[in-house]
Coordinates of C-alpha atoms in Angstrom, one line a residue:
X1 CA 1.7 -24.4 -6.4
X2 CA 3.5 -21.1 -5.6
X3 CA 1.9 -18.7 -2.8
X4 CA 1.0 -15.3 -4.2
X5 CA 2.3 -12.4 -2.3
X6 CA -0.2 -9.6 -0.7
X7 CA 2.3 -6.8 0.5
X8 CA -0.2 -4.5 2.6
X9 CA 0.7 -1.2 3.5
X10 CA 0.4 0.7 6.4
X11 CA 1.3 4.4 7.6
X12 CA -1.2 5.0 10.4
X13 CA 0.7 6.7 12.7
X14 CA -0.3 5.7 16.5
X15 CA -0.5 2.4 18.1
X16 CA -3.1 1.0 18.0
X17 CA -4.3 2.8 14.3
X18 CA -7.6 2.1 12.7
X19 CA -5.2 3.0 9.5
X20 CA -4.0 -0.4 10.6
X21 CA -7.0 -1.9 12.0
X22 CA -8.6 -0.9 7.9
X23 CA -5.4 -2.4 6.4
X24 CA -6.0 -6.0 8.5
X25 CA -9.7 -6.1 7.3
X26 CA -8.6 -5.7 3.5
X27 CA -6.0 -7.9 3.7
X28 CA -8.1 -10.6 5.5
X29 CA -10.9 -10.3 3.1
X30 CA -8.9 -10.6 0.4
X31 CA -6.8 -14.0 1.2
X32 CA -11.0 -14.8 1.9
X33 CA -11.8 -14.0 -1.9
X34 CA -8.5 -16.0 -3.4
X35 CA -9.3 -18.9 -5.3
X36 CA -6.6 -21.6 -4.8
X37 CA -3.7 -21.1 -2.7
X38 CA -3.9 -18.2 -0.3
X39 CA -1.8 -15.7 -0.6
X40 CA 1.3 -15.1 1.4
X41 CA 0.6 -11.6 3.9
X42 CA 3.2 -9.3 4.5
X43 CA 2.9 -6.2 6.2
X44 CA 4.3 -3.1 6.2
X45 CA 4.0 -0.3 8.8
X46 CA 5.5 2.8 7.8
X47 CA 6.0 4.8 11.5
X48 CA 8.5 1.7 12.0
X49 CA 10.3 2.9 8.7
X50 CA 10.3 6.4 9.4
X51 CA 13.9 7.6 9.6
X52 CA 15.2 5.2 7.5
X53 CA 12.5 7.0 4.8
X54 CA 14.0 10.2 5.8
X55 CA 17.6 9.2 5.6
X56 CA 16.8 7.3 2.4
X57 CA 15.7 11.1 1.3
X58 CA 18.3 12.3 2.0
X59 CA 21.6 10.4 1.3
X60 CA 20.2 8.8 -1.2
X61 CA 20.4 4.9 0.2
X62 CA 18.4 3.0 2.4
X63 CA 18.8 1.7 5.2
X64 CA 18.4 -2.7 5.4
X65 CA 15.2 -2.1 7.3
X66 CA 13.5 0.0 5.0
X67 CA 15.3 -2.0 1.9
X68 CA 13.7 -4.9 2.9
X69 CA 10.5 -3.6 2.3
X70 CA 10.6 -1.7 -1.0
X71 CA 12.0 -4.8 -1.7
X72 CA 8.4 -6.8 -1.2
X73 CA 6.6 -4.3 -2.8
X74 CA 8.3 -4.5 -6.0
X75 CA 8.2 -8.1 -5.4
X76 CA 4.2 -7.9 -4.8
X77 CA 1.5 -9.6 -6.8
X78 CA -0.6 -7.7 -5.6
X79 CA 0.2 -4.7 -3.1
X80 CA -3.0 -2.9 -0.7
X81 CA -1.8 0.7 0.4
X82 CA -3.7 2.9 4.1
X83 CA -3.4 5.9 4.6
X84 CA -4.5 8.8 7.0
X85 CA -6.2 11.3 5.0
X86 CA -4.2 14.5 6.8
X87 CA -5.2 18.0 4.9
X88 CA -7.6 16.5 1.9
X89 CA -4.8 13.8 0.9
X90 CA -1.9 11.4 1.6
X91 CA 0.0 11.8 4.8
X92 CA 3.9 12.5 4.0
X93 CA 4.8 9.2 5.4
X94 CA 3.0 7.5 3.3
X95 CA 4.3 9.3 0.0
X96 CA 7.4 10.1 0.7
X97 CA 7.5 5.6 1.0
X98 CA 6.2 5.4 -3.1
X99 CA 8.7 8.6 -3.3
X100 CA 11.8 6.7 -2.7
X101 CA 10.0 3.4 -4.4
X102 CA 12.0 2.6 -7.6
X103 CA 10.7 3.8 -10.9
X104 CA 9.2 1.2 -12.5
X105 CA 8.6 -0.7 -9.5
X106 CA 4.9 -1.1 -9.6
X107 CA 4.4 -1.6 -12.8
X108 CA 1.4 -3.7 -13.8
X109 CA 0.9 -4.0 -10.0
X110 CA -2.7 -4.9 -9.1
X111 CA -3.5 -2.2 -5.6
X112 CA -6.2 -1.5 -3.4
X113 CA -6.3 2.4 -2.1
X114 CA -7.3 2.7 0.8
X115 CA -7.5 5.4 3.8
X116 CA -8.9 6.2 7.4
X117 CA -10.3 10.5 8.0
X118 CA -12.6 11.7 10.3
X119 CA -15.1 12.1 8.4
X120 CA -16.6 10.4 5.0
X121 CA -15.9 14.5 4.1
X122 CA -12.6 13.2 3.3
X123 CA -14.2 10.2 0.4
X124 CA -12.8 12.6 -2.1
X125 CA -9.4 12.2 -1.5
X126 CA -9.2 8.3 -2.9
X127 CA -9.7 9.5 -6.5
X128 CA -8.2 13.3 -6.8
X129 CA -5.0 11.9 -4.5
X130 CA -4.0 8.4 -4.0
X131 CA -5.1 6.9 -7.5
X132 CA -3.8 9.2 -8.9
X133 CA -0.6 8.6 -8.1
X134 CA -0.8 5.0 -8.0
X135 CA -1.7 5.3 -11.8
X136 CA 1.3 7.2 -11.9
X137 CA 3.3 4.2 -11.1
X138 CA 2.4 2.2 -13.9
X139 CA -0.3 0.7 -11.1
X140 CA -3.7 -0.8 -11.8
X141 CA -5.7 0.3 -9.2
X142 CA -8.8 -1.6 -8.7
X143 CA -12.2 0.2 -9.1
X144 CA -13.5 0.2 -5.5
X145 CA -11.1 2.2 -3.1
X146 CA -12.5 2.1 0.9
X147 CA -12.6 5.3 2.8
X148 CA -13.5 4.4 6.8
X149 CA -14.9 7.4 8.6
X150 CA -15.3 6.8 12.2
X151 CA -18.0 6.5 12.3
X152 CA -17.8 3.5 10.1
X153 CA -15.8 1.6 13.3
X154 CA -19.4 2.3 15.5
X155 CA -21.3 -1.4 16.6
X156 CA -23.7 -2.0 13.8
X157 CA -22.4 0.6 10.7
X158 CA -18.6 -1.6 11.1
X159 CA -21.0 -4.3 10.0
X160 CA -22.9 -2.5 7.2
X161 CA -21.3 -0.7 4.3
X162 CA -18.0 -0.5 5.3
X163 CA -18.0 -4.4 5.6
X164 CA -19.6 -4.6 1.9
X165 CA -17.0 -2.0 0.4
X166 CA -14.0 -4.3 1.8
X167 CA -15.6 -7.7 0.3
X168 CA -15.8 -5.8 -3.0
X169 CA -12.7 -4.6 -3.0
X170 CA -10.9 -7.1 -1.6
X171 CA -13.0 -9.2 -4.1
X172 CA -12.0 -7.2 -7.0
X173 CA -7.8 -7.0 -5.8
X174 CA -8.3 -11.2 -6.4
X175 CA -9.0 -11.9 -9.3
X176 CA -6.6 -9.1 -10.3
X177 CA -3.6 -10.9 -8.6
X178 CA -5.3 -14.0 -9.8
X179 CA -4.9 -13.3 -13.3
X180 CA -1.3 -12.7 -14.3
X181 CA 1.8 -14.7 -13.7
X182 CA 3.1 -14.4 -10.6
X183 CA 6.0 -12.0 -10.0
X184 CA 9.3 -12.4 -9.8
X185 CA 11.6 -11.4 -6.2
X186 CA 12.7 -8.8 -5.6
X187 CA 17.1 -8.8 -6.6
X188 CA 18.8 -8.5 -3.1
X189 CA 21.9 -7.7 -4.6
X190 CA 20.6 -4.3 -7.2
X191 CA 21.6 -1.2 -5.9
X192 CA 18.6 0.7 -5.0
X193 CA 20.3 4.4 -6.3
X194 CA 20.4 5.2 -9.9
X195 CA 24.6 4.9 -10.4
X196 CA 24.4 7.9 -12.3
X197 CA 23.0 9.2 -9.5
X198 CA 25.1 8.4 -7.5
X199 CA 27.9 10.1 -9.7
X200 CA 25.9 13.7 -9.5
X201 CA 26.0 13.9 -6.5

């Protein structure tokens, strides 16, 4: 059986990054929850693509590394999207990446949304910012969203409520991924910009 493709988008800005740490834990839990052949995991670090994303917004063309990341997301069987919370919403880098994704690329794709923040007071950002974004993009967002606040990483807390929420969300994503036929690979020769948009300037 062909392995499913699980793509993880991490918008952490630092190294090391709590956003990437949460992304890795969610990916590992999803792999562990999968029935049969474990999915292949691809991590897209937006920090490494920041300049390419800005250039694409300005020119309409995706440099090779960004085009490869966009193709990976478009051909994913499931997506984990993790952002730090800034000013009660997702980061600008996170939003910009999904702004340059081709329309319809996430239609029907199961998505697990997650975020990191300084305090748990930002948990509502998952529901008023991230969930509407991916619903608009046509994705199937799993019911459980995961927020990791600063206190969640301390000692026994890392094995407490956060760990349970990660497992629940990962299980939901694994089940949604298993219910669907494997996604088709992206066309490497497809234009990343609509031809009419090029003519319009």
